[in-house]
Structures are given as structure tokens and as C-alpha cells.
CSV table of C-alpha atoms and ligand atoms in Angstrom, one decimal:
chain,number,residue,atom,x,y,z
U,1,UNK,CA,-0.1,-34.5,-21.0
U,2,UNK,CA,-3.0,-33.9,-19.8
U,3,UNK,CA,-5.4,-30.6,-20.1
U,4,UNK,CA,-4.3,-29.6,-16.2
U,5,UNK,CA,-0.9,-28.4,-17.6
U,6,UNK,CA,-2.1,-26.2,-20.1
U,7,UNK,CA,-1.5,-22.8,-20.1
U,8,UNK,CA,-3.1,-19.8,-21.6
U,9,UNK,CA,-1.1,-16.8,-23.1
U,10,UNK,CA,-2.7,-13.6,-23.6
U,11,UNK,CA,-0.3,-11.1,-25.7
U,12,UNK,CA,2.5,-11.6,-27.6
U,13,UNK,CA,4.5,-8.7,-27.7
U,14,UNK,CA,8.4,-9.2,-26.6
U,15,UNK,CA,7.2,-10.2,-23.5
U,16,UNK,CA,4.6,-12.5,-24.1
U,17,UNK,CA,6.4,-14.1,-26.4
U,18,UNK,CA,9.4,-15.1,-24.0
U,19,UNK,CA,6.6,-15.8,-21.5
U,20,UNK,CA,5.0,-18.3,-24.0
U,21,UNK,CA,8.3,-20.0,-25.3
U,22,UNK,CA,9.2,-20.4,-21.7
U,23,UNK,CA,6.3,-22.8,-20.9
U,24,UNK,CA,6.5,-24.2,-24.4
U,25,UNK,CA,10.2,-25.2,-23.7
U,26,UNK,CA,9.5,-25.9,-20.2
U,27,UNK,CA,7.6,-28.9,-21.7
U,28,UNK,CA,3.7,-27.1,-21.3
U,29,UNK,CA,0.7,-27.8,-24.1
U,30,UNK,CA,0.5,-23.8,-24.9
U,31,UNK,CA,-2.3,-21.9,-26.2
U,32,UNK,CA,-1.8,-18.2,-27.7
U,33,UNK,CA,-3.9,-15.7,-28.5
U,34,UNK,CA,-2.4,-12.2,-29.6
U,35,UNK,CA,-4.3,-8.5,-31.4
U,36,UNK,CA,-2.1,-9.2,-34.4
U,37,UNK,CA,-2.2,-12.8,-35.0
U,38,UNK,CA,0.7,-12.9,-37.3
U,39,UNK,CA,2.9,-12.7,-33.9
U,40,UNK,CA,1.9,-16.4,-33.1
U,41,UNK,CA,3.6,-17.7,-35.7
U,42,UNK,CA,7.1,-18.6,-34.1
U,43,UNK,CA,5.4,-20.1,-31.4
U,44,UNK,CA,2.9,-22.1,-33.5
U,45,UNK,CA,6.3,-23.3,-35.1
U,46,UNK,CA,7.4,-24.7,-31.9
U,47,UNK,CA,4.1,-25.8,-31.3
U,48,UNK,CA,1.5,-24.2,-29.5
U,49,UNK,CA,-1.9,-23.9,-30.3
U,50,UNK,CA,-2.8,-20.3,-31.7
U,51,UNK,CA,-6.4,-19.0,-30.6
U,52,UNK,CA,-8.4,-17.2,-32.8
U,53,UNK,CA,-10.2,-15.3,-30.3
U,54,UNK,CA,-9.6,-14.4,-26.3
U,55,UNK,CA,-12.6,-16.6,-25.7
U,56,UNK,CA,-11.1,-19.7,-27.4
U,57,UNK,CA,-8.0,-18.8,-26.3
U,58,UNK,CA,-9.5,-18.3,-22.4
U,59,UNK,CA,-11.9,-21.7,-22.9
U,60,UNK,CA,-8.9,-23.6,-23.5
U,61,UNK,CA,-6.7,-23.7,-20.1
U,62,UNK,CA,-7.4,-23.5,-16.4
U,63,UNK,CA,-4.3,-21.0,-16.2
U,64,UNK,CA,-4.5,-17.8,-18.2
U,65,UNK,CA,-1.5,-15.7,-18.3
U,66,UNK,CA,-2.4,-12.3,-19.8
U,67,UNK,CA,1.1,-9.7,-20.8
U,68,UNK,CA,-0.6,-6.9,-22.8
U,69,UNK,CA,0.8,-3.2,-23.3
U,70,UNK,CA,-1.3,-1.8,-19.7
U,71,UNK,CA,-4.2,-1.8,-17.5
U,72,UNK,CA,-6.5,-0.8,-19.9
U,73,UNK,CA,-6.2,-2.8,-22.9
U,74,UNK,CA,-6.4,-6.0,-20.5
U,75,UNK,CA,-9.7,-4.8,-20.0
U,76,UNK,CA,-10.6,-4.1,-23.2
U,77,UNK,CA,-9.8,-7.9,-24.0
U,78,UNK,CA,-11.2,-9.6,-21.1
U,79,UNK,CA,-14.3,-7.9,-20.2
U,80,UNK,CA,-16.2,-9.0,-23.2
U,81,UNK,CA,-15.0,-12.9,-22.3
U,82,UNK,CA,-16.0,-12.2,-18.3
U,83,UNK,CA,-18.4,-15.3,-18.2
U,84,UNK,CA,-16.0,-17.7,-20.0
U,85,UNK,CA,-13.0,-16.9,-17.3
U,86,UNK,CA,-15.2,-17.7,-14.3
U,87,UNK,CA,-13.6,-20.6,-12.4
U,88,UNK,CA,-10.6,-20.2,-13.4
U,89,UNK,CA,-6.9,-18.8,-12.6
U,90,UNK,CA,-6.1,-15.3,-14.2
U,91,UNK,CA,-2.2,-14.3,-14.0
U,92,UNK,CA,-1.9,-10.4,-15.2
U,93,UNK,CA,1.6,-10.0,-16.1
U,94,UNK,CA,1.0,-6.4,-17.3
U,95,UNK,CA,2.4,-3.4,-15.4
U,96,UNK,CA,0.4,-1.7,-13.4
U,97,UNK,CA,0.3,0.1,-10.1
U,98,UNK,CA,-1.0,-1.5,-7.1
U,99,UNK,CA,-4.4,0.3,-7.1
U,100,UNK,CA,-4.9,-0.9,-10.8
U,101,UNK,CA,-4.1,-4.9,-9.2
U,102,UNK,CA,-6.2,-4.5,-6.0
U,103,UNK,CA,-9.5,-2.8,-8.6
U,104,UNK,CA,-8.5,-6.2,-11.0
U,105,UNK,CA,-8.8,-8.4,-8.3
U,106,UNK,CA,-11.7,-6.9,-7.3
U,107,UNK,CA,-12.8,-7.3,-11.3
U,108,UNK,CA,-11.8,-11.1,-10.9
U,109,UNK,CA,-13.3,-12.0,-7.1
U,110,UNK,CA,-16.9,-10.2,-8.6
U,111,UNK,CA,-16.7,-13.0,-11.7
U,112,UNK,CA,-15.4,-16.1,-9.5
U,113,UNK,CA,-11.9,-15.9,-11.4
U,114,UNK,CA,-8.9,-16.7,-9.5
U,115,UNK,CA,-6.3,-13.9,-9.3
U,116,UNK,CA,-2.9,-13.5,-9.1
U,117,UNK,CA,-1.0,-10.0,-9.8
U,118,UNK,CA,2.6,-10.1,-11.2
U,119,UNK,CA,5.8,-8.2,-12.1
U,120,UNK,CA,8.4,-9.4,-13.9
U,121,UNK,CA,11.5,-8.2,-13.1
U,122,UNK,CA,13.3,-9.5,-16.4
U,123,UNK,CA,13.9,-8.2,-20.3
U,124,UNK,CA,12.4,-10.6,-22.5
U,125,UNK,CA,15.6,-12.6,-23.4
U,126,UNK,CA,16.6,-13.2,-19.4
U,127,UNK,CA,12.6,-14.8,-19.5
U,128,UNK,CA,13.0,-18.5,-18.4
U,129,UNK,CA,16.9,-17.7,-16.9
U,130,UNK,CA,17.9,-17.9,-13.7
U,131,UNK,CA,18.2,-14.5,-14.0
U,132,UNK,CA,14.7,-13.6,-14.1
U,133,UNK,CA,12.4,-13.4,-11.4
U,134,UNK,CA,8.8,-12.7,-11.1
U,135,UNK,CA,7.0,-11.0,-8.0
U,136,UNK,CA,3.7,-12.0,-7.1
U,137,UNK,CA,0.8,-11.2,-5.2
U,138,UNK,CA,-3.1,-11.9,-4.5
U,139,UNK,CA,-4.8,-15.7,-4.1
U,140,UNK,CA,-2.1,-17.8,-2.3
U,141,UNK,CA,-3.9,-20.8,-3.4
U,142,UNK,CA,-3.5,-20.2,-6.7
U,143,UNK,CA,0.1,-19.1,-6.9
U,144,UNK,CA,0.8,-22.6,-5.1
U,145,UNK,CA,-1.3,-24.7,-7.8
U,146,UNK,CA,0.0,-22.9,-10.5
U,147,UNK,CA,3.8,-22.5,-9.1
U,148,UNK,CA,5.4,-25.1,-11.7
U,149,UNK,CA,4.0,-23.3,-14.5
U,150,UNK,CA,4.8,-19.9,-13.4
U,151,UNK,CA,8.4,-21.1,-12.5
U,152,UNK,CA,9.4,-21.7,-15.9
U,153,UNK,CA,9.3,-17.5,-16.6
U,154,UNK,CA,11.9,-17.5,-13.6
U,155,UNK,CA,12.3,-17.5,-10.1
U,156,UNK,CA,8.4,-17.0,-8.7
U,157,UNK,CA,8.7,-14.9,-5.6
U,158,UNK,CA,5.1,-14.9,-3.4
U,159,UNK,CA,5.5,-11.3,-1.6
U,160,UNK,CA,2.1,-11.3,-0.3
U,161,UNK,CA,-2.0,-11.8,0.1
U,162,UNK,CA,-2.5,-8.1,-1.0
U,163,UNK,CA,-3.1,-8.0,-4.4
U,164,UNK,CA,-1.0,-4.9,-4.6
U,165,UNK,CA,2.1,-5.7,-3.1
U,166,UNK,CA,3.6,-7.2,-6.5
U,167,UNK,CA,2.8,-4.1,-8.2
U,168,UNK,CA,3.9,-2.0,-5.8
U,169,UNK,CA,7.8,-3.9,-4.9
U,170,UNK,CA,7.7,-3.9,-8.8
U,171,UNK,CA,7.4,0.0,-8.8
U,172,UNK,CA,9.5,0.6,-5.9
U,173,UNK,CA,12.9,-2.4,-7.9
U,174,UNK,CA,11.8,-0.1,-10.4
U,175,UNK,CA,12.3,3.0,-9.1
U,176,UNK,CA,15.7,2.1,-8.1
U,177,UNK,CA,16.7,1.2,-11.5
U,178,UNK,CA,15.6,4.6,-13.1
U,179,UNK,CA,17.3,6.8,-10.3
U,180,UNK,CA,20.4,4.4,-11.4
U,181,UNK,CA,20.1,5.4,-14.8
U,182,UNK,CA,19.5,9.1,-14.1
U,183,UNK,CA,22.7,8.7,-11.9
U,184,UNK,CA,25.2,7.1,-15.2
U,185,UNK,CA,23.1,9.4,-18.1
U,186,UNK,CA,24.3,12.3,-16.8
U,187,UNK,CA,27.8,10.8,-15.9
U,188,UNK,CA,28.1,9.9,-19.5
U,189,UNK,CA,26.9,13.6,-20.9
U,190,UNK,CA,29.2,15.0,-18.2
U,191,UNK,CA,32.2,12.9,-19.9
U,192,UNK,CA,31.0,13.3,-23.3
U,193,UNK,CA,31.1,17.1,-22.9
U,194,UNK,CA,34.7,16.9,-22.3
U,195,UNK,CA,35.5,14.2,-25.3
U,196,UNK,CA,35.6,11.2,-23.2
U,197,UNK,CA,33.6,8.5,-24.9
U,198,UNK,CA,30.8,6.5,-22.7
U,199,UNK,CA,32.5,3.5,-23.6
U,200,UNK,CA,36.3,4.3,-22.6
U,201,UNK,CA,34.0,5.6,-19.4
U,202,UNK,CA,32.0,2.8,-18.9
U,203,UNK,CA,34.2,0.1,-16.8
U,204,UNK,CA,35.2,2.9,-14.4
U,205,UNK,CA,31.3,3.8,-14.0
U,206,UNK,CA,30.5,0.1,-13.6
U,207,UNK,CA,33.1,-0.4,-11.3
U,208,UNK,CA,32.4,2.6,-8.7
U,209,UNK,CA,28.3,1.7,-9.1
U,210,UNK,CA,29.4,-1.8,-8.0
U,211,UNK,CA,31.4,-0.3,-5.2
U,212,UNK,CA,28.4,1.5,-3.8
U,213,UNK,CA,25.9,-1.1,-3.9
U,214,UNK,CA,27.0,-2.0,-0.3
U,215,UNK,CA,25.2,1.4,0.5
U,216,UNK,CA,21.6,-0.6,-0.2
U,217,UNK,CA,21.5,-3.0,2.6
U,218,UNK,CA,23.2,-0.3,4.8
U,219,UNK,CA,20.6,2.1,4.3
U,220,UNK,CA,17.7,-0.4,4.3
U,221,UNK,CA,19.1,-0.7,8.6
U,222,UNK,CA,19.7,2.9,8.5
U,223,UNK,CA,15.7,3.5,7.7
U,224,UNK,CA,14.2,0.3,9.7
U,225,UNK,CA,16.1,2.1,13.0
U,226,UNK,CA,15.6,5.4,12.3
U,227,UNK,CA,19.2,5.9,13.2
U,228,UNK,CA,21.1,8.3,10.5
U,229,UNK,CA,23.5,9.1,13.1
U,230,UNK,CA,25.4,6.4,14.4
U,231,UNK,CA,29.1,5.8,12.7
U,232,UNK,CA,28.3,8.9,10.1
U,233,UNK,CA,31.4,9.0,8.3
U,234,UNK,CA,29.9,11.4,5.0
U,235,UNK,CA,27.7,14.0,6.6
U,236,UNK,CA,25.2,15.7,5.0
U,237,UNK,CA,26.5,19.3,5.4
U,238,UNK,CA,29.9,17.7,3.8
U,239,UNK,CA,27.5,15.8,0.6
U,240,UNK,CA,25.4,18.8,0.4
U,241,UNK,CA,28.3,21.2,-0.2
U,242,UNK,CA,30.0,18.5,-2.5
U,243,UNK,CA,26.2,18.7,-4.1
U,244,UNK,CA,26.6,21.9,-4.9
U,245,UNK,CA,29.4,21.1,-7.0
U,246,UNK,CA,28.3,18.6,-9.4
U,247,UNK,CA,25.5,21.1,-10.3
U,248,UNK,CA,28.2,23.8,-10.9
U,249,UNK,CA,30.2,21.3,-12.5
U,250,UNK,CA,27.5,20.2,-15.0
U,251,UNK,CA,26.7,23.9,-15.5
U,252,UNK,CA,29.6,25.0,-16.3
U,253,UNK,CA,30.4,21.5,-18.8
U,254,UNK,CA,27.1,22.7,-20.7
U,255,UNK,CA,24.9,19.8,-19.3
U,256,UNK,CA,21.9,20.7,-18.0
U,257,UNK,CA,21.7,19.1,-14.1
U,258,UNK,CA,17.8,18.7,-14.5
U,259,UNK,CA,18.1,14.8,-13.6
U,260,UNK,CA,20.0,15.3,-10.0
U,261,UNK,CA,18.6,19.2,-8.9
U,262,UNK,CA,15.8,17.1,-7.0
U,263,UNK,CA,18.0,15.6,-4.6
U,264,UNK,CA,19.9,18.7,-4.3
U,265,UNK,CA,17.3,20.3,-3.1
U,266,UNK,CA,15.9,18.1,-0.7
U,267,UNK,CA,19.5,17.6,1.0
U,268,UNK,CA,19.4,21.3,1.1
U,269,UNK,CA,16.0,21.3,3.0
U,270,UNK,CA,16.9,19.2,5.4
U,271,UNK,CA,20.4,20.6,5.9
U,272,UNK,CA,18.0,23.4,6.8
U,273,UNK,CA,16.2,21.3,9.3
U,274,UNK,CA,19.5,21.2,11.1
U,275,UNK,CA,20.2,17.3,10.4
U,276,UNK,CA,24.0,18.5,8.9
U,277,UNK,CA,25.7,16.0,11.5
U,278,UNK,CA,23.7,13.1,10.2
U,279,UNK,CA,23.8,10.5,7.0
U,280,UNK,CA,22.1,12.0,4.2
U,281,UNK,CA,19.6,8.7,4.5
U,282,UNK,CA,17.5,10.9,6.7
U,283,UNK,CA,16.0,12.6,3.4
U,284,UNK,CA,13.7,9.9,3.4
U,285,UNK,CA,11.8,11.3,6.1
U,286,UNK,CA,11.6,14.4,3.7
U,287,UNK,CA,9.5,11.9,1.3
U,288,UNK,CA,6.3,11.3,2.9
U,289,UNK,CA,3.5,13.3,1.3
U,290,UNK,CA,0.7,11.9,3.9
U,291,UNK,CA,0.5,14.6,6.6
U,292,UNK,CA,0.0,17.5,3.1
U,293,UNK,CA,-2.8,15.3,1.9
U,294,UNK,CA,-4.2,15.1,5.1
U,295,UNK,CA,-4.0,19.3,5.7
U,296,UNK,CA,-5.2,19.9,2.2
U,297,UNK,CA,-8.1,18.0,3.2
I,1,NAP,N1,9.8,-5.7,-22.4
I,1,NAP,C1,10.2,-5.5,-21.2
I,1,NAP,O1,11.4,-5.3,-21.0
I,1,NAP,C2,9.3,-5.7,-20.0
I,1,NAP,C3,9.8,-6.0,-18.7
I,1,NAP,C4,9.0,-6.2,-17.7
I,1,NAP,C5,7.6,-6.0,-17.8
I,1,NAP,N2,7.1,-5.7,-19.1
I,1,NAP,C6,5.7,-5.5,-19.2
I,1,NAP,O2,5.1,-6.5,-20.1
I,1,NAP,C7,4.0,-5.9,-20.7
I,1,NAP,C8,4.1,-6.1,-22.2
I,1,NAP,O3,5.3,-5.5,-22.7
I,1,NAP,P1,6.0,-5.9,-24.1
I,1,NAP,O4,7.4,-5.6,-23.9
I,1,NAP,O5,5.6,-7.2,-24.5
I,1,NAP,O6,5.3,-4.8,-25.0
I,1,NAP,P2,5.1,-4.8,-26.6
I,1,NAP,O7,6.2,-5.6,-27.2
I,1,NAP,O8,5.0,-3.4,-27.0
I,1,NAP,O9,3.8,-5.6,-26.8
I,1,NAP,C9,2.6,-5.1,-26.4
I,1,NAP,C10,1.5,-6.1,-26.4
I,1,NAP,O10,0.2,-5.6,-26.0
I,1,NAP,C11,-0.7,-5.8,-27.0
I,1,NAP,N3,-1.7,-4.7,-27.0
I,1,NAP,C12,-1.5,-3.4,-26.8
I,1,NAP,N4,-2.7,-2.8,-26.8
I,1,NAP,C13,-3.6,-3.7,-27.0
I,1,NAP,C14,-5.0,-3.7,-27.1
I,1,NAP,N5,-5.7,-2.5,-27.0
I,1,NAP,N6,-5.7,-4.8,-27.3
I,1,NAP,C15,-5.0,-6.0,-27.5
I,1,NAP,N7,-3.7,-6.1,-27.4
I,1,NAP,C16,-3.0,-5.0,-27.2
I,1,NAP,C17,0.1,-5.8,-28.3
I,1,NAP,O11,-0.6,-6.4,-29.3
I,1,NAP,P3,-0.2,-6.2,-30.9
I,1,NAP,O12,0.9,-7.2,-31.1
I,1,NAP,O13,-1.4,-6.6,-31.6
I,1,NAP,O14,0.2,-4.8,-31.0
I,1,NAP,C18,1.3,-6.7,-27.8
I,1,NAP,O15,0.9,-8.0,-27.7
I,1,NAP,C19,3.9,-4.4,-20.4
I,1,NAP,O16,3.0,-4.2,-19.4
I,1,NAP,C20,5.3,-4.2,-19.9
I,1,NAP,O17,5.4,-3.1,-18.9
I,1,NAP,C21,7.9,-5.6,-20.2
């Protein structure tokens, strides 16, 4: 083993952790450094090297990984240790939006650090699965170098030089999930106001979502061509009015419709618009906030 495979874990909350048992069982010398130091001690079991101080911790591998709460607490741990990180590779697994990866890069390039942005699009226990994967973004150097280490958390996927694209396809994968959970909360309170139980609901709920996830890659070449019109076959004046009914629905159930009123009334803008004949995919021209910035200017 020699000191080029050692890797450097900064946090060791749920997700460090799994971060740092992956490289520990994908064969890598670990060293872990973690606020409360008690955390450590599973991993020290298994055997990696517990820091007693970011500095150590930094000093001892050419790739850090850091996976704290957010932006700023990163900061507040590797400011002081600035000097110590120069030449080598920093890996911030910690959310963040893509302004707060582009300013850390910016941090990183101004101290000669190497920097690589991430999002992990896994729960801790799915960490070193193939069902994990990680996006990346910033120095392609370094991702290549550092690949074999970073594999271990999952599949690495290098979506670009700009800092903040990991960030940013993290928030958008993101997104998608939340507007998926809004969608099956309110199904199940829906239900549940009737005495149906979420679970008795659930397959049927599972089974229709998985139906519809054809509608992603259709509406991905429904936005790339700008065509909402072609082969229509649920208009948006025929949604919008069926729209109008869940909200009733949910109203009249006792369930307030507070997580699906936005889309109502953005199908009921454009309905207004006079885009009735075409898919409802053309809301997302309704979604660009650029041209109001620009007036309020
Ligand atoms: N868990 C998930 O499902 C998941 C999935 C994808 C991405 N992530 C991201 O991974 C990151 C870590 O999440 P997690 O699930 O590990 O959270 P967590 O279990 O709540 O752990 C938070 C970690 O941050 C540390 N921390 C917080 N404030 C700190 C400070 N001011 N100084 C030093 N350390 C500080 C904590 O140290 P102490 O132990 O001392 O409190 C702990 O190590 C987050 O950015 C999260 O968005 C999480």
C-alpha cells in the first residue's frame, strides 16, 4: 500500500460514514477526522486511522474527501487548515448549489488545491452499491487521477469542467424526486381521508408512477424540439379541466391541495395563452424567470 492510495475523510455523519467504509472495504488506507470524534470509532474498528484534528487529518492524504452538514460549516473547518491543503485534491461531497461550488473552486484555485464538486445521488446504505452514483464536476485532471478511489462510493459520473454543473444536475435529479413525493403525499392523505390505508394503496401508486415514467424521456424530446404539439393525445384544456378536479376533489375530502395548486395555476395561465390544443409540456416555457429580472433591472 503505498501513501498514493490514501484517502482523507472529512465528516462522519450518515454519509461520511458510508463514504469512509466504502474506501475502507474497497481495500483503501483511510484517514477520518469528524466534530464529534466518538463517530470514528466503527471505522477505527475496521481500521482506519482517526485524525485528531482537520490539519492531521488534511496532512495525511493527497485526496481529501470532505461530507459535512453544508456550505458553511466546510468552511468553517477548512479555512483555518488553507496552507496545509495546498497541492492537493479537495472532493466536497456536501450539498450545495452551484454558485456555492463555482465560489469553492474559486476558494480552492486561490490556495493551489485541486477541486472537484460532487453530488451523491445515494442514501447512505445504497453508498458503495451499484445503485449509487455520484455526479461530478470541476478539475478533469483530478477526477481522472482520483477515479478508482471515488468509484468505490458508486458509479462516478464526470458531467462537466464547470464546477457547478454537479451541483446544479444534483438540484435539478433532486427536484424531480421532491415533485414525486409531493405527487404520492397527497395521494396517500387523499386515500387516508377516505379510510384506505397508504399501505393497501401503495402497490397501485407504485405501479401507475412506474407506468408514467415513460413520460421523462418523452418530454425531455418534447422540450429539446420545442414541439408540444405533435401526436397530442391529453391536451391541456382536457388536463386543466381534469385539474380542476383533483383540487375540488381534495377540498371536498378535507385535504388541503397546497402541494399541487402551483401547477394548477400555471396550466391555467397558459390555457390562457391559448396553448389549449397543445401537451401540457409547454408550461415549461412559463418557468423562465430571466426576462422579469432583466425588467426589474
Ligand atoms: N444522508 C443522505 O441521504 C444524503 C444523501 C445525499 C447527500 N447528502 C449530503 O451529505 C452531507 C452530509 O449529510 P449526512 O446525512 O451525513 O448528515 P448528518 O448525518 O446530519 O451529519 C452531518 C455531519 O456534518 C458535521 N457538521 C455539521 N456542522 C458542522 C460544523 N459546523 N463543523 C464540523 N462538522 C459539522 C457533523 O458533525 P458532528 O457529527 O460533530 O455533528 C456530521 O459529521 C449533506 O450535505 C447532505 O446533503 C446526504
Amino acid at each position: 500500500v503505498t501513501d498514493d492510495k490514501r484517502v482523507t475523510v472529512l465528516g462522519l455523519g450518515a454519509m461520511g460514514a458510508a463514504l469512509a467504509g466504502a474506501l475502507l472495504a474497497a481495500g483503501r488506507p483511510v484517514t477520518v477526522w469528524n466534530r464529534s470524534p466518538e463517530k470514528a470509532a466503527p471505522l477505527v474498528d475496521r481500521g482506519a486511522q482517526q485524525a485528531a484534528t482537520v490539519a492531521d487529518a488534511v496532512q495525511a492524504s493527497r485526496l481529501v474527501v470532505v461530507c459535512l452538514l453544508d456550505d458553511r460549516s466546510v468552511y468553517t473547518n477548512l479555512e483555518p487548515v488553507g496552507a496545509a491543503l495546498a497541492g492537493r485534491v479537495l472532493v466536497n461531497l456536501t450539498n450545495g448549489t452551484p454558485r456555492q461550488a463555482r465560489e469553492m473552486a474559486a476558494w480552492a484555485s486561490a490556495r493551489d488545491v485541486e477541486f472537484v464538486d460532487g453530488g451523491i445521488m445515494a442514501v447512505p446504505p445504497m453508498i458503495g452499491t451499484p445503485d449509487a452514483f455520484v455526479l461530478y464536476s470541476g478539475s478533469p485532471a483530478a477526477f481522472e487521477a482520483h477515479r478508482d478511489a471515488l468509484d468505490a462510493f458508486g458509479d462516478a459520473v464526470f458531467v462537466g469542467a464547470d464546477p457547478g454543473a454537479a451541483a446544479l444536475q444534483d438540484i435539478a435529479l433532486l427536484s424531480g424526486m421532491y415533485g414525486m413525493m409531493s405527487g404520492f403525499l397527497h395521494a396517500f392523505a387523499l386515500v387516508r381521508s377516505a379510510g384506505v390505508e397508504a399501505t393497501e394503496f401503495a402497490p397501485m401508486l407504485q405501479r401507475w408512477l412506474a407506468s408514467m415514467g415513460g413520460l421523462v424521456e418523452q418530454t425531455a424530446r418534447q422540450v429539446d424540439s420545442g414541439d408540444h404539439v405533435t401526436g397530442v393525445v391529453s391536451n391541456l384544456a382536457m388536463q386543466a379541466a381534469g385539474f380542476a378536479n383533483i383540487v375540488a376533489a381534495a377540498e371536498d375530502q378535507g385535504i388541503s391541495p397546497e402541494l399541487l395548486t402551483p401547477l394548477r395555476s400555471l396550466f391555467d395561465r397558459r390555457l390562457a395563452q391559448g396553448f389549449g390544443h397543445e401537451d401540457v409540456t409547454g408550461v415549461i416555457d412559463l418557468l423562465p424567470v430571466h426576462d422579469n429580472h432583466q425588467k426589474e433591472k
